[in-house]
mmCIF file of C-alpha atoms and ligand atoms in Angstrom:
data_model
loop_
_atom_site.group_PDB
_atom_site.id
_atom_site.type_symbol
_atom_site.label_atom_id
_atom_site.label_comp_id
_atom_site.label_asym_id
_atom_site.label_seq_id
_atom_site.Cartn_x
_atom_site.Cartn_y
_atom_site.Cartn_z
ATOM 1 C CA UNK A 1 48.969 96.109 -27.151
ATOM 2 C CA UNK A 2 46.481 93.579 -28.367
ATOM 3 C CA UNK A 3 43.015 92.988 -29.547
ATOM 4 C CA UNK A 4 41.157 89.804 -30.222
ATOM 5 C CA UNK A 5 38.067 89.123 -32.309
ATOM 6 C CA UNK A 6 35.918 86.353 -30.878
ATOM 7 C CA UNK A 7 33.728 84.781 -33.567
ATOM 8 C CA UNK A 8 31.522 81.738 -33.997
ATOM 9 C CA UNK A 9 32.799 79.243 -36.566
ATOM 10 C CA UNK A 10 29.504 77.402 -37.052
ATOM 11 C CA UNK A 11 25.863 78.546 -37.282
ATOM 12 C CA UNK A 12 25.889 80.624 -34.108
ATOM 13 C CA UNK A 13 25.343 79.421 -30.523
ATOM 14 C CA UNK A 14 28.865 78.054 -30.204
ATOM 15 C CA UNK A 15 29.089 79.362 -26.645
ATOM 16 C CA UNK A 16 30.824 82.661 -27.438
ATOM 17 C CA UNK A 17 29.147 84.418 -24.514
ATOM 18 C CA UNK A 18 30.955 82.290 -21.979
ATOM 19 C CA UNK A 19 34.326 82.694 -23.723
ATOM 20 C CA UNK A 20 33.940 86.459 -24.077
ATOM 21 C CA UNK A 21 32.984 86.671 -20.412
ATOM 22 C CA UNK A 22 36.083 84.694 -19.473
ATOM 23 C CA UNK A 23 38.437 86.690 -21.744
ATOM 24 C CA UNK A 24 36.883 89.958 -20.608
ATOM 25 C CA UNK A 25 38.496 89.658 -17.198
ATOM 26 C CA UNK A 26 41.765 90.744 -18.852
ATOM 27 C CA UNK A 27 40.194 93.265 -21.256
ATOM 28 C CA UNK A 28 39.738 97.028 -21.026
ATOM 29 C CA UNK A 29 36.888 97.103 -23.507
ATOM 30 C CA UNK A 30 34.388 94.784 -25.186
ATOM 31 C CA UNK A 31 32.946 95.864 -28.550
ATOM 32 C CA UNK A 32 29.949 94.352 -30.341
ATOM 33 C CA UNK A 33 30.210 95.046 -34.086
ATOM 34 C CA UNK A 34 27.569 93.025 -35.974
ATOM 35 C CA UNK A 35 24.102 91.526 -35.813
ATOM 36 C CA UNK A 36 21.421 92.790 -33.482
ATOM 37 C CA UNK A 37 19.168 91.343 -30.827
ATOM 38 C CA UNK A 38 18.761 88.201 -32.940
ATOM 39 C CA UNK A 39 21.813 87.134 -30.912
ATOM 40 C CA UNK A 40 21.473 85.630 -27.464
ATOM 41 C CA UNK A 41 24.514 85.129 -25.294
ATOM 42 C CA UNK A 42 23.868 82.918 -22.283
ATOM 43 C CA UNK A 43 26.042 83.336 -19.217
ATOM 44 C CA UNK A 44 26.008 81.393 -15.974
ATOM 45 C CA UNK A 45 27.660 83.367 -13.199
ATOM 46 C CA UNK A 46 27.605 82.080 -9.618
ATOM 47 C CA UNK A 47 24.881 79.695 -10.711
ATOM 48 C CA UNK A 48 22.686 82.530 -11.984
ATOM 49 C CA UNK A 49 21.720 82.447 -15.664
ATOM 50 C CA UNK A 50 21.638 85.745 -17.583
ATOM 51 C CA UNK A 51 20.979 86.177 -21.301
ATOM 52 C CA UNK A 52 22.130 89.320 -23.098
ATOM 53 C CA UNK A 53 20.998 90.059 -26.643
ATOM 54 C CA UNK A 54 22.462 93.417 -27.485
ATOM 55 C CA UNK A 55 24.558 94.801 -24.635
ATOM 56 C CA UNK A 56 28.119 93.393 -24.912
ATOM 57 C CA UNK A 57 28.931 90.499 -22.605
ATOM 58 C CA UNK A 58 31.570 92.632 -20.857
ATOM 59 C CA UNK A 59 28.703 94.340 -19.005
ATOM 60 C CA UNK A 60 28.736 91.417 -16.573
ATOM 61 C CA UNK A 61 32.022 92.755 -15.179
ATOM 62 C CA UNK A 62 32.285 96.091 -13.441
ATOM 63 C CA UNK A 63 35.596 97.507 -14.620
ATOM 64 C CA UNK A 64 35.120 97.309 -18.374
ATOM 65 C CA UNK A 65 33.930 99.685 -21.056
ATOM 66 C CA UNK A 66 31.377 98.218 -23.440
ATOM 67 C CA UNK A 67 30.680 99.523 -26.908
ATOM 68 C CA UNK A 68 27.863 98.887 -29.356
ATOM 69 C CA UNK A 69 29.548 99.690 -32.667
ATOM 70 C CA UNK A 70 28.013 101.144 -35.831
ATOM 71 C CA UNK A 71 27.655 97.711 -37.457
ATOM 72 C CA UNK A 72 25.063 96.611 -34.890
ATOM 73 C CA UNK A 73 21.355 97.068 -35.561
ATOM 74 C CA UNK A 74 19.693 98.473 -32.462
ATOM 75 C CA UNK A 75 16.115 97.958 -31.386
ATOM 76 C CA UNK A 76 15.919 100.850 -28.884
ATOM 77 C CA UNK A 77 12.987 99.303 -27.031
ATOM 78 C CA UNK A 78 14.867 96.048 -26.408
ATOM 79 C CA UNK A 79 18.099 97.877 -25.584
ATOM 80 C CA UNK A 80 16.375 100.147 -23.041
ATOM 81 C CA UNK A 81 14.812 97.103 -21.375
ATOM 82 C CA UNK A 82 18.123 95.262 -21.292
ATOM 83 C CA UNK A 83 19.915 98.236 -19.730
ATOM 84 C CA UNK A 84 17.247 98.459 -17.046
ATOM 85 C CA UNK A 85 17.371 94.704 -16.355
ATOM 86 C CA UNK A 86 21.150 94.740 -16.033
ATOM 87 C CA UNK A 87 20.920 97.725 -13.706
ATOM 88 C CA UNK A 88 18.447 95.861 -11.508
ATOM 89 C CA UNK A 89 21.089 93.090 -11.265
ATOM 90 C CA UNK A 90 23.611 95.660 -10.060
ATOM 91 C CA UNK A 91 25.393 95.970 -13.450
ATOM 92 C CA UNK A 92 25.937 99.029 -15.692
ATOM 93 C CA UNK A 93 25.737 101.412 -12.738
ATOM 94 C CA UNK A 94 27.858 104.063 -14.436
ATOM 95 C CA UNK A 95 27.387 105.773 -17.781
ATOM 96 C CA UNK A 96 31.021 105.246 -18.845
ATOM 97 C CA UNK A 97 30.447 101.479 -18.848
ATOM 98 C CA UNK A 98 28.413 101.563 -22.075
ATOM 99 C CA UNK A 99 28.678 103.550 -25.304
ATOM 100 C CA UNK A 100 26.336 103.236 -28.271
ATOM 101 C CA UNK A 101 27.416 104.508 -31.674
ATOM 102 C CA UNK A 102 25.070 107.184 -33.062
ATOM 103 C CA UNK A 103 25.550 105.459 -36.432
ATOM 104 C CA UNK A 104 23.694 102.252 -35.492
ATOM 105 C CA UNK A 105 20.654 101.621 -37.687
ATOM 106 C CA UNK A 106 17.381 101.577 -35.743
ATOM 107 C CA UNK A 107 15.080 98.539 -35.761
ATOM 108 C CA UNK A 108 11.500 99.794 -35.548
ATOM 109 C CA UNK A 109 8.303 97.965 -34.534
ATOM 110 C CA UNK A 110 7.382 98.000 -38.260
ATOM 111 C CA UNK A 111 10.576 96.093 -39.120
ATOM 112 C CA UNK A 112 9.594 93.417 -36.652
ATOM 113 C CA UNK A 113 6.081 93.165 -38.059
ATOM 114 C CA UNK A 114 7.426 92.942 -41.601
ATOM 115 C CA UNK A 115 9.950 90.233 -40.627
ATOM 116 C CA UNK A 116 7.199 88.101 -39.072
ATOM 117 C CA UNK A 117 4.795 88.644 -41.955
ATOM 118 C CA UNK A 118 7.364 87.837 -44.638
ATOM 119 C CA UNK A 119 8.583 84.786 -42.777
ATOM 120 C CA UNK A 120 5.041 83.438 -42.335
ATOM 121 C CA UNK A 121 4.396 84.059 -46.043
ATOM 122 C CA UNK A 122 7.413 82.037 -47.159
ATOM 123 C CA UNK A 123 5.673 78.712 -46.517
ATOM 124 C CA UNK A 124 8.039 75.851 -47.280
ATOM 125 C CA UNK A 125 10.833 78.308 -48.170
ATOM 126 C CA UNK A 126 11.115 79.632 -44.604
ATOM 127 C CA UNK A 127 14.515 80.934 -43.502
ATOM 128 C CA UNK A 128 13.553 80.501 -39.873
ATOM 129 C CA UNK A 129 14.420 84.096 -38.912
ATOM 130 C CA UNK A 130 14.265 85.169 -35.287
ATOM 131 C CA UNK A 131 11.528 87.705 -36.259
ATOM 132 C CA UNK A 132 13.468 90.484 -34.571
ATOM 133 C CA UNK A 133 13.271 92.737 -37.659
ATOM 134 C CA UNK A 134 16.874 92.177 -38.763
ATOM 135 C CA UNK A 135 16.271 91.614 -42.507
ATOM 136 C CA UNK A 136 13.807 94.502 -42.996
ATOM 137 C CA UNK A 137 16.036 96.884 -41.012
ATOM 138 C CA UNK A 138 18.992 96.009 -43.236
ATOM 139 C CA UNK A 139 16.832 96.543 -46.327
ATOM 140 C CA UNK A 140 16.100 100.094 -45.157
ATOM 141 C CA UNK A 141 19.697 100.722 -44.105
ATOM 142 C CA UNK A 142 21.204 99.577 -47.402
ATOM 143 C CA UNK A 143 18.350 101.172 -49.360
ATOM 144 C CA UNK A 144 19.207 104.451 -47.573
ATOM 145 C CA UNK A 145 15.694 104.821 -46.197
ATOM 146 C CA UNK A 146 16.386 104.082 -42.553
ATOM 147 C CA UNK A 147 17.293 106.277 -39.625
ATOM 148 C CA UNK A 148 19.944 105.920 -36.975
ATOM 149 C CA UNK A 149 20.339 106.076 -33.224
ATOM 150 C CA UNK A 150 21.819 109.593 -33.464
ATOM 151 C CA UNK A 151 18.727 110.783 -35.366
ATOM 152 C CA UNK A 152 16.439 109.204 -32.792
ATOM 153 C CA UNK A 153 18.036 110.649 -29.671
ATOM 154 C CA UNK A 154 18.467 114.098 -31.226
ATOM 155 C CA UNK A 155 14.868 114.427 -32.370
ATOM 156 C CA UNK A 156 12.843 111.806 -30.507
ATOM 157 C CA UNK A 157 9.590 113.692 -31.087
ATOM 158 C CA UNK A 158 9.793 112.827 -34.794
ATOM 159 C CA UNK A 159 9.303 109.135 -34.118
ATOM 160 C CA UNK A 160 6.815 106.583 -32.733
ATOM 161 C CA UNK A 161 6.200 107.175 -28.997
ATOM 162 C CA UNK A 162 7.534 103.690 -28.111
ATOM 163 C CA UNK A 163 10.837 104.633 -29.733
ATOM 164 C CA UNK A 164 11.012 108.111 -28.259
ATOM 165 C CA UNK A 165 10.375 106.738 -24.774
ATOM 166 C CA UNK A 166 13.235 104.252 -25.219
ATOM 167 C CA UNK A 167 15.416 107.054 -26.633
ATOM 168 C CA UNK A 168 15.179 108.869 -23.299
ATOM 169 C CA UNK A 169 16.736 105.867 -21.518
ATOM 170 C CA UNK A 170 19.528 105.214 -24.000
ATOM 171 C CA UNK A 171 20.463 108.844 -24.767
ATOM 172 C CA UNK A 172 23.113 109.205 -22.018
ATOM 173 C CA UNK A 173 25.035 106.307 -23.539
ATOM 174 C CA UNK A 174 25.038 107.535 -27.148
ATOM 175 C CA UNK A 175 28.465 108.767 -28.109
ATOM 176 C CA UNK A 176 31.107 108.150 -30.720
ATOM 177 C CA UNK A 177 34.089 106.377 -29.171
ATOM 178 C CA UNK A 178 36.042 105.256 -32.242
ATOM 179 C CA UNK A 179 39.175 107.091 -31.103
ATOM 180 C CA UNK A 180 39.026 105.396 -27.747
ATOM 181 C CA UNK A 181 38.669 101.956 -29.356
ATOM 182 C CA UNK A 182 41.714 102.694 -31.559
ATOM 183 C CA UNK A 183 43.686 103.973 -28.588
ATOM 184 C CA UNK A 184 42.916 100.915 -26.489
ATOM 185 C CA UNK A 185 43.694 98.539 -29.382
ATOM 186 C CA UNK A 186 47.164 100.082 -29.406
ATOM 187 C CA UNK A 187 47.666 100.612 -25.690
ATOM 188 C CA UNK A 188 45.400 98.176 -23.921
ATOM 189 C CA UNK A 189 43.244 95.144 -24.590
ATOM 190 C CA UNK A 190 40.108 95.220 -26.719
ATOM 191 C CA UNK A 191 37.869 92.258 -27.236
ATOM 192 C CA UNK A 192 35.606 92.379 -30.300
ATOM 193 C CA UNK A 193 32.553 90.239 -29.636
ATOM 194 C CA UNK A 194 31.082 88.692 -32.771
ATOM 195 C CA UNK A 195 27.492 87.545 -33.004
ATOM 196 C CA UNK A 196 26.092 84.549 -34.942
ATOM 197 C CA UNK A 197 28.663 82.468 -36.851
ATOM 198 C CA UNK A 198 30.663 82.332 -40.094
ATOM 199 C CA UNK A 199 28.171 79.994 -41.783
ATOM 200 C CA UNK A 200 25.387 82.547 -41.228
ATOM 201 C CA UNK A 201 27.379 85.341 -42.937
ATOM 202 C CA UNK A 202 25.316 87.118 -45.594
ATOM 203 C CA UNK A 203 27.946 86.501 -48.315
ATOM 204 C CA UNK A 204 29.957 83.480 -47.187
ATOM 205 C CA UNK A 205 27.275 81.534 -45.334
ATOM 206 C CA UNK A 206 24.663 79.117 -46.637
ATOM 207 C CA UNK A 207 22.719 81.799 -48.544
ATOM 208 C CA UNK A 208 19.782 82.468 -48.435
ATOM 209 C CA UNK A 209 19.576 80.624 -45.091
ATOM 210 C CA UNK A 210 21.727 83.209 -43.377
ATOM 211 C CA UNK A 211 21.360 86.353 -41.329
ATOM 212 C CA UNK A 212 21.565 89.771 -43.010
ATOM 213 C CA UNK A 213 24.863 90.906 -41.546
ATOM 214 C CA UNK A 214 28.504 89.925 -41.837
ATOM 215 C CA UNK A 215 29.618 87.470 -39.186
ATOM 216 C CA UNK A 216 33.298 87.262 -40.091
ATOM 217 C CA UNK A 217 36.123 88.632 -37.971
ATOM 218 C CA UNK A 218 37.062 90.910 -40.879
ATOM 219 C CA UNK A 219 33.904 92.887 -40.239
ATOM 220 C CA UNK A 220 35.087 93.905 -36.756
ATOM 221 C CA UNK A 221 36.941 96.889 -38.244
ATOM 222 C CA UNK A 222 34.042 98.210 -40.329
ATOM 223 C CA UNK A 223 31.431 97.490 -37.669
ATOM 224 C CA UNK A 224 33.295 99.433 -35.012
ATOM 225 C CA UNK A 225 34.847 102.155 -37.169
ATOM 226 C CA UNK A 226 38.531 101.433 -36.634
ATOM 227 C CA UNK A 227 41.283 100.657 -39.108
ATOM 228 C CA UNK A 228 41.612 97.070 -40.375
ATOM 229 C CA UNK A 229 45.286 97.390 -39.473
ATOM 230 C CA UNK A 230 44.680 97.377 -35.744
ATOM 231 C CA UNK A 231 42.108 94.617 -35.469
ATOM 232 C CA UNK A 232 44.045 91.619 -34.238
ATOM 233 C CA UNK A 233 43.804 87.849 -34.325
ATOM 234 C CA UNK A 234 40.559 85.942 -34.513
ATOM 235 C CA UNK A 235 39.675 83.488 -31.789
ATOM 236 C CA UNK A 236 37.179 81.065 -33.339
ATOM 237 C CA UNK A 237 34.685 79.231 -31.170
ATOM 238 C CA UNK A 238 33.224 75.846 -32.090
ATOM 239 C CA UNK A 239 31.206 73.286 -30.219
ATOM 240 C CA UNK A 240 32.570 69.740 -30.035
ATOM 241 C CA UNK A 241 29.490 68.920 -32.152
ATOM 242 C CA UNK A 242 27.302 71.372 -34.041
ATOM 243 C CA UNK A 243 23.827 72.854 -33.961
ATOM 244 C CA UNK A 244 21.603 74.881 -36.207
ATOM 245 C CA UNK A 245 18.416 76.769 -35.436
ATOM 246 C CA UNK A 246 16.277 77.880 -38.365
ATOM 247 C CA UNK A 247 16.265 76.389 -41.864
ATOM 248 C CA UNK A 248 19.027 75.581 -44.347
ATOM 249 C CA UNK A 249 21.602 72.892 -45.143
ATOM 250 C CA UNK A 250 22.868 70.890 -42.170
ATOM 251 C CA UNK A 251 24.484 67.730 -43.530
ATOM 252 C CA UNK A 252 25.742 66.211 -40.280
ATOM 253 C CA UNK A 253 22.451 66.112 -38.362
ATOM 254 C CA UNK A 254 22.472 63.183 -35.937
ATOM 255 C CA UNK A 255 19.998 60.295 -36.083
ATOM 256 C CA UNK A 256 16.733 61.242 -34.358
ATOM 257 C CA UNK A 257 17.453 59.519 -31.050
ATOM 258 C CA UNK A 258 20.971 60.927 -30.606
ATOM 259 C CA UNK A 259 19.814 64.359 -31.838
ATOM 260 C CA UNK A 260 17.130 64.423 -29.136
ATOM 261 C CA UNK A 261 19.497 63.201 -26.419
ATOM 262 C CA UNK A 262 22.120 65.856 -27.265
ATOM 263 C CA UNK A 263 19.466 68.584 -27.444
ATOM 264 C CA UNK A 264 18.226 67.718 -23.957
ATOM 265 C CA UNK A 265 21.621 67.224 -22.377
ATOM 266 C CA UNK A 266 23.156 70.259 -24.076
ATOM 267 C CA UNK A 267 20.115 72.495 -23.461
ATOM 268 C CA UNK A 268 20.037 73.155 -27.192
ATOM 269 C CA UNK A 269 17.117 75.557 -27.362
ATOM 270 C CA UNK A 270 17.461 79.058 -28.830
ATOM 271 C CA UNK A 271 18.472 81.704 -26.270
ATOM 272 C CA UNK A 272 16.436 84.282 -28.209
ATOM 273 C CA UNK A 273 13.446 82.329 -29.503
ATOM 274 C CA UNK A 274 13.402 79.141 -27.402
ATOM 275 C CA UNK A 275 13.236 77.053 -30.603
ATOM 276 C CA UNK A 276 14.794 73.556 -30.496
ATOM 277 C CA UNK A 277 18.165 73.497 -32.241
ATOM 278 C CA UNK A 278 19.014 70.670 -34.637
ATOM 279 C CA UNK A 279 22.080 68.772 -33.401
ATOM 280 C CA UNK A 280 24.785 67.252 -35.564
ATOM 281 C CA UNK A 281 28.268 65.767 -35.461
ATOM 282 C CA UNK A 282 31.098 68.236 -35.784
ATOM 283 C CA UNK A 283 31.507 69.185 -39.432
ATOM 284 C CA UNK A 284 35.236 69.605 -39.957
ATOM 285 C CA UNK A 285 34.817 70.527 -43.630
ATOM 286 C CA UNK A 286 32.621 73.494 -42.709
ATOM 287 C CA UNK A 287 34.846 74.316 -39.737
ATOM 288 C CA UNK A 288 37.972 74.401 -41.860
ATOM 289 C CA UNK A 289 36.266 76.629 -44.392
ATOM 290 C CA UNK A 290 35.295 79.038 -41.565
ATOM 291 C CA UNK A 291 38.900 79.028 -40.326
ATOM 292 C CA UNK A 292 40.145 79.782 -43.836
ATOM 293 C CA UNK A 293 37.806 82.759 -44.280
ATOM 294 C CA UNK A 294 39.379 84.623 -41.357
ATOM 295 C CA UNK A 295 42.768 82.887 -41.126
ATOM 296 C CA UNK A 296 41.740 81.632 -37.719
ATOM 297 C CA UNK A 297 44.770 80.234 -35.902
ATOM 298 C CA UNK A 298 43.248 79.830 -32.450
ATOM 299 C CA UNK A 299 40.181 77.808 -31.599
ATOM 300 C CA UNK A 300 38.222 77.281 -28.410
ATOM 301 C CA UNK A 301 36.147 74.076 -28.310
ATOM 302 C CA UNK A 302 33.012 74.251 -26.152
ATOM 303 C CA UNK A 303 30.688 71.657 -24.616
ATOM 304 C CA UNK A 304 32.937 68.600 -24.848
ATOM 305 C CA UNK A 305 31.117 67.352 -21.704
ATOM 306 C CA UNK A 306 27.909 66.866 -23.707
ATOM 307 C CA UNK A 307 29.563 64.055 -25.696
ATOM 308 C CA UNK A 308 30.546 62.161 -22.531
ATOM 309 C CA UNK A 309 28.780 58.831 -22.109
ATOM 310 C CA UNK A 310 28.585 58.064 -25.838
ATOM 311 C CA UNK A 311 30.300 54.810 -26.826
ATOM 312 C CA UNK A 312 31.520 56.445 -30.057
ATOM 313 C CA UNK A 313 31.800 59.971 -31.382
ATOM 314 C CA UNK A 314 31.961 61.067 -34.989
ATOM 315 C CA UNK A 315 33.383 63.858 -37.096
ATOM 316 C CA UNK A 316 32.622 64.665 -40.720
ATOM 317 C CA UNK A 317 35.935 64.776 -42.600
ATOM 318 C CA UNK A 318 34.803 65.082 -46.234
ATOM 319 C CA UNK A 319 31.759 65.787 -48.397
ATOM 320 C CA UNK A 320 30.447 63.582 -51.187
ATOM 321 C CA UNK A 321 27.894 64.460 -53.826
ATOM 322 C CA UNK A 322 26.473 61.567 -55.881
ATOM 323 C CA UNK A 323 29.042 59.288 -54.266
ATOM 324 C CA UNK A 324 31.997 61.432 -55.416
ATOM 325 C CA UNK A 325 34.138 63.299 -52.915
ATOM 326 C CA UNK A 326 34.162 67.021 -53.645
ATOM 327 C CA UNK A 327 37.171 69.222 -53.077
ATOM 328 C CA UNK A 328 35.374 72.598 -53.121
ATOM 329 C CA UNK A 329 32.974 74.066 -50.580
ATOM 330 C CA UNK A 330 29.387 74.138 -51.942
ATOM 331 C CA UNK A 331 28.548 77.596 -53.257
ATOM 332 C CA UNK A 332 24.766 77.243 -53.274
ATOM 333 C CA UNK A 333 22.304 75.835 -50.774
ATOM 334 C CA UNK A 334 20.899 73.672 -53.548
ATOM 335 C CA UNK A 335 24.288 72.018 -53.976
ATOM 336 C CA UNK A 336 24.854 71.936 -50.207
ATOM 337 C CA UNK A 337 21.597 70.024 -49.725
ATOM 338 C CA UNK A 338 23.000 67.198 -51.858
ATOM 339 C CA UNK A 339 26.030 66.720 -49.612
ATOM 340 C CA UNK A 340 26.545 63.298 -48.024
ATOM 341 C CA UNK A 341 28.911 63.547 -45.074
ATOM 342 C CA UNK A 342 31.876 61.174 -44.809
ATOM 343 C CA UNK A 343 32.480 60.332 -41.143
ATOM 344 C CA UNK A 344 35.354 59.097 -39.091
ATOM 345 C CA UNK A 345 34.422 57.410 -35.817
ATOM 346 C CA UNK A 346 36.401 57.654 -32.582
ATOM 347 C CA UNK A 347 36.065 55.903 -29.203
ATOM 348 C CA UNK A 348 34.064 57.827 -26.600
ATOM 349 C CA UNK A 349 34.699 58.725 -22.943
ATOM 350 C CA UNK A 350 32.601 58.423 -19.811
ATOM 351 C CA UNK A 351 30.886 60.878 -17.473
ATOM 352 C CA UNK A 352 33.091 59.660 -14.597
ATOM 353 C CA UNK A 353 36.237 60.439 -16.580
ATOM 354 C CA UNK A 354 34.939 64.015 -16.995
ATOM 355 C CA UNK A 355 35.157 64.480 -13.219
ATOM 356 C CA UNK A 356 38.938 64.155 -13.264
ATOM 357 C CA UNK A 357 41.010 67.341 -13.185
ATOM 358 C CA UNK A 358 42.271 66.580 -16.711
ATOM 359 C CA UNK A 359 40.413 65.728 -19.901
ATOM 360 C CA UNK A 360 39.823 62.019 -20.626
ATOM 361 C CA UNK A 361 42.372 60.598 -23.046
ATOM 362 C CA UNK A 362 39.782 59.992 -25.774
ATOM 363 C CA UNK A 363 38.483 63.543 -25.433
ATOM 364 C CA UNK A 364 42.060 64.814 -25.839
ATOM 365 C CA UNK A 365 42.406 62.656 -28.959
ATOM 366 C CA UNK A 366 39.208 64.137 -30.365
ATOM 367 C CA UNK A 367 40.531 67.648 -29.717
ATOM 368 C CA UNK A 368 43.715 66.627 -31.506
ATOM 369 C CA UNK A 369 41.650 65.554 -34.544
ATOM 370 C CA UNK A 370 40.035 69.009 -34.674
ATOM 371 C CA UNK A 371 43.420 70.648 -34.376
ATOM 372 C CA UNK A 372 45.064 68.527 -37.076
ATOM 373 C CA UNK A 373 42.198 68.879 -39.529
ATOM 374 C CA UNK A 374 41.823 72.654 -39.224
ATOM 375 C CA UNK A 375 45.494 73.488 -38.747
ATOM 376 C CA UNK A 376 44.479 75.833 -35.911
ATOM 377 C CA UNK A 377 45.638 75.536 -32.323
ATOM 378 C CA UNK A 378 43.040 74.630 -29.694
ATOM 379 C CA UNK A 379 43.664 77.118 -26.872
ATOM 380 C CA UNK A 380 40.874 76.046 -24.551
ATOM 381 C CA UNK A 381 38.090 73.530 -24.016
ATOM 382 C CA UNK A 382 34.781 74.156 -22.259
ATOM 383 C CA UNK A 383 33.681 71.397 -19.895
ATOM 384 C CA UNK A 384 30.445 72.894 -18.524
ATOM 385 C CA UNK A 385 28.373 76.094 -18.440
ATOM 386 C CA UNK A 386 29.986 77.739 -15.384
ATOM 387 C CA UNK A 387 32.726 80.378 -15.555
ATOM 388 C CA UNK A 388 35.290 78.023 -14.021
ATOM 389 C CA UNK A 389 34.428 74.939 -16.103
ATOM 390 C CA UNK A 390 37.167 75.077 -18.707
ATOM 391 C CA UNK A 391 40.662 73.822 -19.499
ATOM 392 C CA UNK A 392 42.997 76.451 -20.879
ATOM 393 C CA UNK A 393 46.012 75.218 -22.852
ATOM 394 C CA UNK A 394 47.408 78.596 -23.770
ATOM 395 C CA UNK A 395 46.434 82.195 -23.139
ATOM 396 C CA UNK A 396 44.329 83.355 -26.125
ATOM 397 C CA UNK A 397 45.596 86.936 -25.587
ATOM 398 C CA UNK A 398 49.209 85.898 -26.143
ATOM 399 C CA UNK A 399 50.504 87.045 -29.520
HETATM 400 P P1 IMP B 1 17.627 86.614 -38.616
HETATM 401 O O1 IMP B 1 19.022 86.966 -38.267
HETATM 402 O O2 IMP B 1 16.650 86.806 -37.491
HETATM 403 O O3 IMP B 1 17.155 87.248 -39.886
HETATM 404 O O4 IMP B 1 17.594 85.016 -38.898
HETATM 405 C C1 IMP B 1 18.245 84.436 -40.029
HETATM 406 C C2 IMP B 1 18.848 83.088 -39.677
HETATM 407 O O5 IMP B 1 19.920 83.278 -38.752
HETATM 408 C C3 IMP B 1 17.897 82.110 -38.991
HETATM 409 O O6 IMP B 1 18.242 80.793 -39.366
HETATM 410 C C4 IMP B 1 18.197 82.318 -37.516
HETATM 411 O O7 IMP B 1 17.859 81.203 -36.730
HETATM 412 C C5 IMP B 1 19.697 82.520 -37.577
HETATM 413 N N1 IMP B 1 20.217 83.287 -36.443
HETATM 414 C C6 IMP B 1 20.195 84.627 -36.264
HETATM 415 N N2 IMP B 1 20.816 84.961 -35.114
HETATM 416 C C7 IMP B 1 21.248 83.818 -34.570
HETATM 417 C C8 IMP B 1 21.997 83.521 -33.382
HETATM 418 O O8 IMP B 1 22.407 84.385 -32.610
HETATM 419 N N3 IMP B 1 22.255 82.202 -33.162
HETATM 420 C C9 IMP B 1 21.867 81.220 -34.018
HETATM 421 N N4 IMP B 1 21.181 81.453 -35.131
HETATM 422 C C10 IMP B 1 20.874 82.737 -35.410
HETATM 423 MG MG1 MG B 2 23.133 82.350 -29.262
#
C-alpha cells in the first residue's frame, strides 16, 4: 500500500511532468487534484515532445487509470481537444483509462474573456496570469454561482453550444471514482500529480502574485475526495536553479547575461503560454519554507545539466532586508520585494563531466548542499529531458 503526492516546490515548471511519467510506470493510478489548464506538463518520450495541460501525465502509459479530481477546474473545450489529440497519438484508447469527477467546476469562454480583460486592465499591477480563466472560474465557484461538469453533461442543452459540443466528447469519462482511489491507496499505488508549485499557492504563496488554487500536497485529499489519512508522503520537485513566469517577487534572478543563457539552454519558455521565464539561482530559503509547509522529506532535483559549463554556481542561503538578516519568511509581497539574497558560491562542473555515467563531483556536492539545507533526502536527479536521463539514489515509492 502506498501513495505519493508529487508537488512543485518553487513557482511551477520544476519538471514534475517528467517525474510523474517516470514514477507512473509503477503506479496503478494517477490523479490530478488542483489547478486547471494553466498547467503545462512537458514530456519527451522516444524523442517526441508532448505537452498535457489537463489530462494527468499517466495517460502517456497504457496500463494506468487517470483521474481528474474535483479540485481541478475543467475547461471542457480544452479537455475535449486534449483527449482527441492523445487518441490520435494512440493514447487513451479505452474509456476506463480516464475518469473526470462530476464535481469539477467548469471554465467557460466568459471566464477566459474576463481573465484577459482584467489582466490587461491591471496595468503595472499585472499578475501575469495565463489567461485561461482560472481566477474568474474560482470566483464563481467560491461565490456559488458556477456550474459543474456533472451539470454540463447531464443537461448540455442548457449551455453555450461550444460547451455542449465538448460535453458530448467528455461525457463517457465522467464518473465518480473516489472509492476506487481510496481502495487503490490502500491496496495499490496511487500517484497524486500536483500542478504549479508551493510558492504559487493561494494562501501560502507570494500573494497576490499566485494562482487561485491550493498547490500544496495537503490539498491532494480535498481535491480528489479521499481521506487525509490515506494520502501519503510528498515528493517535492525542484530545479537545480529556479524560474518564474508571470509577475511577483523573485529575489534570486540572475544577472541579465546568465539569465538569458540559462533560459536558452534550459528552454525556459512557458509550456502553456510560450512566455519567457525569468531564471534565478536556487533559493534555498524559499525551498526550505516549501518543504516545511508539507513536511517534504523526499526531493527530486531536475535540470542539473543546465548548470554544466558554468565556472561557479550559486545558492541563496539567507534573506536580508535593509542589510539585516531576517529569520522569518516574508508574509507580504511588499516585504518580499525588499529581500536581498545572501549567496554562497560553489565550484562548477563541465559539460564533458556530465557525459560520465555518474554525476560530476561538484554537482554531487551541490546536491549535498540542497539536502543539508532543507533536511530532505534527494532521491533523484534529472540530467536531461528524456525519460532515461536521470540518476535515482533511492526509490521514491519506498516508505
Ligand atoms: P493563473 O493561474 O493563470 O491565474 O496565473 C497566476 C500566476 O500563476 C501567474 O504568475 C502564472 O504565470 C502562474 N502560473 C499558473 N500556472 C502555472 C504553471 O503551471 N507554471 C508556472 N506558472 C504558472
Ligand atoms: Mg509547467
